[in-house]
Coordinates of C-alpha atoms in Angstrom, one line a residue:
M29 CA -60.8 107.4 -143.4
Q30 CA -62.9 109.4 -145.8
V31 CA -61.9 109.8 -149.4
V32 CA -62.9 112.9 -151.5
L33 CA -62.6 112.7 -155.3
D34 CA -62.3 115.9 -157.5
T35 CA -64.3 116.3 -160.7
N36 CA -61.4 115.3 -163.0
I37 CA -61.0 112.0 -161.3
I38 CA -64.6 110.9 -162.0
L39 CA -64.9 112.3 -165.5
K40 CA -61.6 110.6 -166.5
S41 CA -63.5 107.3 -166.2
P42 CA -67.2 108.1 -166.0
R43 CA -68.4 104.6 -165.4
M44 CA -66.1 104.4 -162.4
D45 CA -65.5 100.7 -163.1
N46 CA -61.9 100.3 -164.3
D47 CA -59.2 98.5 -162.4
L48 CA -58.1 101.6 -160.5
F49 CA -61.6 102.3 -159.2
K50 CA -62.0 98.6 -158.3
A51 CA -58.8 98.9 -156.3
L52 CA -60.2 102.0 -154.6
Y53 CA -63.4 100.2 -153.7
R54 CA -61.3 97.3 -152.2
Y55 CA -59.4 99.8 -150.1
L56 CA -62.6 101.4 -148.9
E57 CA -64.1 98.0 -148.0
T58 CA -61.1 96.5 -146.2
T59 CA -60.4 99.7 -144.2
G60 CA -64.0 100.6 -143.5
S61 CA -63.5 103.9 -145.2
S62 CA -66.2 106.0 -147.0
L63 CA -66.4 107.9 -150.2
K64 CA -67.6 111.5 -150.0
L65 CA -68.9 113.8 -152.8
S66 CA -68.8 117.5 -152.8
T67 CA -72.0 119.1 -154.0
I68 CA -69.8 121.4 -156.2
V69 CA -68.2 118.3 -157.8
K70 CA -71.7 116.7 -158.2
K71 CA -72.9 119.7 -160.2
E72 CA -69.7 119.8 -162.2
I73 CA -69.6 116.1 -163.2
E74 CA -73.2 116.3 -164.3
A75 CA -72.6 119.4 -166.5
G76 CA -69.2 118.0 -167.7
Y77 CA -70.6 114.6 -168.6
K78 CA -73.4 116.1 -170.7
K79 CA -71.0 118.5 -172.4
R80 CA -68.6 115.6 -173.3
L81 CA -71.5 113.4 -174.4
K82 CA -72.8 116.1 -176.8
K83 CA -69.3 116.7 -178.2
Q84 CA -68.7 112.9 -178.8
N85 CA -72.1 112.4 -180.3
R86 CA -71.7 115.3 -182.7
E87 CA -68.4 113.9 -183.9
Y88 CA -70.0 110.5 -184.3
L89 CA -72.9 111.9 -186.3
L90 CA -70.5 113.8 -188.6
S91 CA -68.4 110.7 -189.1
S92 CA -71.5 108.6 -189.8
K93 CA -72.6 111.2 -192.4
Y94 CA -69.2 111.0 -194.2
L95 CA -69.2 107.2 -194.0
N96 CA -72.7 107.0 -195.5
G97 CA -71.4 108.9 -198.5
L98 CA -68.6 106.3 -199.0
T99 CA -70.0 102.9 -198.0
M100 CA -72.4 100.7 -199.9
S101 CA -74.2 99.7 -196.7
E102 CA -76.0 102.1 -194.4
V103 CA -74.1 103.2 -191.3
P104 CA -76.5 103.6 -188.3
I105 CA -76.9 107.2 -187.1
I106 CA -77.7 107.3 -183.4
Q107 CA -78.9 110.6 -181.8
L108 CA -78.5 110.2 -178.1
D109 CA -81.0 111.5 -175.5
Y110 CA -78.5 113.6 -173.5
D111 CA -80.8 114.1 -170.6
T112 CA -81.6 110.4 -170.2
E113 CA -77.9 109.4 -170.6
T114 CA -76.9 112.1 -168.0
K115 CA -79.5 110.8 -165.6
L116 CA -78.2 107.2 -166.0
F117 CA -74.7 108.5 -165.3
M118 CA -75.7 110.4 -162.2
D119 CA -77.8 107.4 -161.0
N120 CA -74.7 105.2 -161.3
V121 CA -72.5 107.8 -159.4
N122 CA -75.1 108.0 -156.6
K123 CA -75.3 104.2 -156.5
I124 CA -71.5 103.8 -156.1
Y125 CA -71.2 106.5 -153.4
S126 CA -74.2 105.1 -151.4
R127 CA -72.3 101.7 -151.2
F128 CA -69.9 103.3 -148.8
S129 CA -71.9 105.9 -147.0
S130 CA -75.6 106.7 -146.6
N131 CA -74.8 110.4 -146.2
Y132 CA -72.1 111.0 -148.7
L133 CA -72.7 114.6 -149.9
I134 CA -70.5 117.4 -148.6
D135 CA -72.3 120.7 -148.7
Y136 CA -70.9 124.2 -148.5
T137 CA -71.9 127.2 -146.5
N138 CA -72.3 130.9 -147.3
E139 CA -69.3 131.5 -145.1
M140 CA -67.2 129.2 -147.4
C141 CA -68.4 131.2 -150.4
A142 CA -67.4 134.5 -148.8
E143 CA -64.0 133.1 -147.8
S144 CA -63.5 131.8 -151.4
V145 CA -64.1 135.3 -152.8
R146 CA -61.7 136.8 -150.3
R147 CA -59.0 134.3 -151.3
A148 CA -59.6 134.9 -154.9
L149 CA -59.2 138.7 -154.4
E150 CA -56.0 138.2 -152.3
K151 CA -54.7 135.4 -154.5
I152 CA -54.5 132.9 -151.7
K153 CA -54.3 129.2 -152.6
P154 CA -56.0 127.4 -154.2
C155 CA -56.5 130.7 -156.1
S156 CA -53.5 132.1 -158.0
E157 CA -52.3 135.2 -159.9
E158 CA -53.6 133.7 -163.1
K159 CA -56.9 132.3 -162.0
E160 CA -59.6 133.0 -159.4
E161 CA -60.4 129.3 -158.7
I162 CA -63.4 129.9 -156.5
R163 CA -64.8 126.4 -157.1
D164 CA -61.5 124.8 -156.0
T165 CA -61.4 126.9 -152.9
I166 CA -65.0 125.9 -151.9
I167 CA -64.0 122.2 -152.4
W168 CA -60.9 122.7 -150.3
L169 CA -62.8 124.5 -147.5
S170 CA -65.5 121.9 -147.4
T171 CA -62.8 119.2 -147.3
L172 CA -61.2 120.9 -144.3
E173 CA -64.6 121.0 -142.6
L174 CA -65.1 117.3 -143.3
A175 CA -61.8 116.4 -141.7
K176 CA -62.8 118.2 -138.5
T177 CA -65.7 115.8 -138.1
N178 CA -63.4 112.7 -138.3
G179 CA -62.0 111.1 -135.2
D180 CA -58.5 111.1 -136.6
K181 CA -58.9 114.6 -138.2
K182 CA -57.7 113.2 -141.6
V183 CA -59.2 113.1 -145.1
I184 CA -57.8 111.7 -148.4
F185 CA -58.2 114.2 -151.2
I186 CA -57.5 113.1 -154.8
S187 CA -57.4 115.8 -157.5
E188 CA -55.5 116.3 -160.8
N189 CA -55.6 120.1 -160.4
I190 CA -52.0 120.2 -159.6
K191 CA -51.6 124.0 -160.4
E192 CA -54.2 124.8 -157.8
F193 CA -53.4 122.3 -155.0
A194 CA -49.8 121.2 -155.4
Q195 CA -46.2 122.1 -155.5
D196 CA -43.7 119.5 -156.8
N197 CA -46.7 117.0 -156.9
K198 CA -47.2 117.4 -153.1
L199 CA -49.8 119.5 -151.3
H200 CA -48.9 123.1 -151.6
P201 CA -47.2 124.5 -148.4
T202 CA -49.8 127.2 -148.1
L203 CA -52.5 124.5 -148.0
I204 CA -50.5 122.3 -145.6
Q205 CA -50.4 125.3 -143.2
D206 CA -54.0 125.9 -143.8
A207 CA -54.8 122.4 -142.7
K208 CA -52.6 122.7 -139.6
D209 CA -54.3 125.9 -138.6
N210 CA -57.6 124.0 -138.7
G211 CA -56.2 121.1 -136.7
V212 CA -56.5 118.6 -139.5
E213 CA -54.4 116.7 -142.0
I214 CA -55.3 116.4 -145.7
L215 CA -53.6 113.5 -147.5
Y216 CA -53.3 114.7 -151.0
Y217 CA -52.8 112.6 -154.2
T218 CA -52.4 113.9 -157.7
S219 CA -54.3 111.0 -159.3
L220 CA -56.2 107.8 -158.5
S221 CA -53.1 105.8 -159.6
D222 CA -50.9 107.9 -157.3
F223 CA -53.2 106.9 -154.3
I224 CA -53.5 103.2 -155.3
Q225 CA -49.7 103.0 -155.7
T226 CA -49.3 103.9 -152.0
Y227 CA -51.0 100.7 -151.1
A228 CA -49.4 98.5 -153.7
K229 CA -48.1 95.0 -153.0
N230 CA -44.5 93.9 -153.2
I231 CA -44.3 90.6 -155.0
N232 CA -40.8 89.3 -155.6
E233 CA -41.8 87.2 -158.7
L234 CA -42.9 90.4 -160.5
N235 CA -39.6 92.1 -161.2
D236 CA -38.4 94.1 -164.3
E237 CA -37.6 91.0 -166.2
A238 CA -41.1 89.5 -165.5
I239 CA -42.8 92.7 -166.6
D240 CA -40.7 92.7 -169.8
N241 CA -41.9 89.2 -170.6
I242 CA -45.5 90.2 -169.9
E243 CA -45.2 93.2 -172.2
E244 CA -43.9 91.0 -175.0
T245 CA -46.6 88.4 -174.5
A246 CA -49.3 91.2 -174.5
G247 CA -47.7 92.9 -177.5
I248 CA -48.3 96.2 -175.7
R249 CA -45.6 98.2 -177.5
E250 CA -47.1 97.5 -180.9
E251 CA -50.6 98.1 -179.5
L252 CA -49.7 101.5 -178.1
E253 CA -48.0 102.5 -181.4
K254 CA -51.2 101.5 -183.2
F255 CA -53.2 103.5 -180.7
I256 CA -51.1 106.6 -181.4
N257 CA -51.6 106.1 -185.2
I258 CA -55.3 105.6 -185.0
Q259 CA -56.4 107.7 -182.0
F260 CA -53.9 110.5 -181.8
S261 CA -53.0 111.1 -185.4
P262 CA -56.3 112.9 -186.3
I263 CA -55.8 115.1 -183.3
F264 CA -52.2 115.9 -184.2
A265 CA -53.5 116.6 -187.8
R266 CA -56.1 119.1 -186.6
H267 CA -53.5 120.9 -184.5
M268 CA -51.1 121.0 -187.5
S269 CA -53.9 122.2 -189.9
R270 CA -54.2 125.4 -187.8
R271 CA -50.5 126.2 -188.6
C272 CA -50.9 125.7 -192.4
S273 CA -54.5 126.9 -193.0
D274 CA -53.4 128.9 -196.0
Y275 CA -52.2 125.8 -197.8
I276 CA -54.5 123.6 -200.0
D277 CA -55.6 120.0 -199.4
D278 CA -56.3 118.3 -196.1
V279 CA -53.4 117.6 -193.8
D280 CA -52.3 114.0 -194.3
I281 CA -50.1 113.4 -191.2
N282 CA -47.3 110.9 -191.0
I283 CA -46.0 109.5 -187.7
D284 CA -42.3 109.5 -188.2
N285 CA -41.0 108.3 -184.9
I286 CA -42.4 106.9 -181.6
D287 CA -40.1 106.5 -178.6
L288 CA -42.0 104.9 -175.6
N289 CA -40.6 104.1 -172.1
R290 CA -42.0 102.3 -169.1
D291 CA -41.8 104.8 -166.3
Y292 CA -42.9 102.6 -163.4
Y293 CA -45.3 99.8 -162.4
Y294 CA -46.9 98.5 -159.2
V295 CA -49.0 95.5 -158.2
I296 CA -52.6 95.6 -156.8
D297 CA -55.0 92.8 -155.7
G298 CA -57.4 91.6 -158.3
D299 CA -60.5 89.5 -157.9
D300 CA -60.3 86.4 -155.8
E301 CA -56.6 85.3 -155.6
T302 CA -55.5 87.1 -158.8
C303 CA -53.5 90.3 -159.0
S304 CA -53.0 93.1 -161.6
I305 CA -50.0 95.2 -162.6
I306 CA -50.5 98.9 -163.3
A307 CA -47.8 100.2 -165.6
S308 CA -47.2 103.7 -166.7
Y309 CA -45.6 104.6 -170.1
S310 CA -44.5 108.0 -171.5
G311 CA -42.8 108.8 -174.8
E312 CA -42.1 111.2 -177.6
V313 CA -43.9 111.3 -181.0
D314 CA -42.6 113.0 -184.0
S315 CA -45.0 113.6 -186.9
S316 CA -45.0 115.6 -190.1
A317 CA -47.1 116.6 -193.0
I318 CA -46.4 117.8 -196.5
V319 CA -48.8 120.5 -197.8
Y320 CA -49.1 122.6 -200.9
K321 CA -49.9 126.3 -201.5
Q322 CA -51.2 127.6 -204.8
D323 CA -50.1 131.1 -205.9
Y324 CA -49.4 133.1 -209.1
D325 CA -46.1 134.5 -210.3
Y326 CA -45.6 137.9 -212.0
D327 CA -46.6 136.5 -215.3
G328 CA -49.8 135.1 -214.0
E329 CA -48.6 131.5 -214.1
I330 CA -49.8 129.2 -211.3
T331 CA -47.1 128.2 -208.9
I332 CA -47.3 125.5 -206.3
E333 CA -45.3 125.8 -203.1
R334 CA -44.5 122.6 -201.2
K335 CA -43.8 122.8 -197.5
K336 CA -43.2 120.3 -194.7
F337 CA -44.6 120.9 -191.3
T338 CA -43.4 119.0 -188.2
N339 CA -44.9 118.3 -184.8
H340 CA -43.4 117.0 -181.6
N341 CA -45.7 115.6 -178.9
T342 CA -45.4 113.7 -175.7
V343 CA -47.8 110.9 -174.9
N344 CA -48.7 109.1 -171.7
F345 CA -50.5 105.8 -171.0
E346 CA -51.5 103.7 -168.1
V347 CA -52.0 100.0 -168.8
V348 CA -53.4 97.2 -166.6
Y349 CA -52.1 93.7 -167.0
R350 CA -54.3 91.0 -165.3
L351 CA -52.6 87.9 -164.0
T352 CA -53.7 84.5 -162.6
E353 CA -53.0 83.4 -159.1
N354 CA -49.8 81.9 -160.5
F355 CA -48.8 85.3 -161.9
E356 CA -49.4 84.3 -165.5
Y357 CA -50.6 87.0 -167.9
Y358 CA -54.1 86.5 -169.3
N359 CA -55.3 90.0 -170.6
H360 CA -54.8 93.7 -170.4
D361 CA -56.5 97.1 -171.1
I362 CA -55.3 100.6 -171.7
L363 CA -56.7 102.5 -168.7
N364 CA -55.8 106.1 -169.5
S365 CA -54.1 108.0 -172.4
D366 CA -53.3 111.6 -173.0
Y367 CA -50.9 113.8 -175.0
N368 CA -49.3 117.2 -174.9

């Protein structure tokens, strides 16, 4: 089987070395499958990585500047060489792909470009009324062509572009018919976790009660709440500041309530005889900020208006718990996090 990853899957974990990717590599090795890279995706991850690198480095330099105005010791200021770092990133991508196939690039043709323009004009999936997703269409058409070259006429395609490729988190009916018309089958997954879960293990010892105990030992609930306060609070504050830009003072946000739930979990093989649990959490976060606005009354006296702004956000996490061969917890990591 051949596996095609979209841009968002790679850029979500640029080093491609977390537990989900390791599980993917084990699948490829045990099944003799290969990893294929669209030339469109290759160009996109290179540009996207450099853009993300510049953004993060600018934020780091700005923070370093502010810290140096506060601290008694010097905070190091590091200006990254974007071209060098991007080359190192692409070298690593090429090294990983070449592990599973010497000829891993999927090219596109002029005919695919012409067909993509036609679909964009006629709003045929992956294009839509709102977007002319020509790049998604080229990736889709090249994936169809790749499937035609396989003995079983199947390809695994993993992309988080649900609006373009999916309906109800499954491959869109138009694209299913498209694949049938081409005599192939595209096995679509909305995330790397979604794919890995398909091949998860069923271990009786790891039930809900066992996972509850692992969570308690790991202190994950407290850690996720701390993560929200440290990592997400500044982002929530920036969003809120846009709503109260005519008020004075910086927005000092308070996290008022966090309600987290474990949605699901599954077990994957780890190194040697160990195993890991991938658990998904989602929740609601209520935050608020009190800000002040200075104005003048009819007598020219200064007045201060006090107002409270509130936010409601949803958050999502994926956590990996690593266990010994006896299913005893020994460490964990937060794999992915996002908010809406």
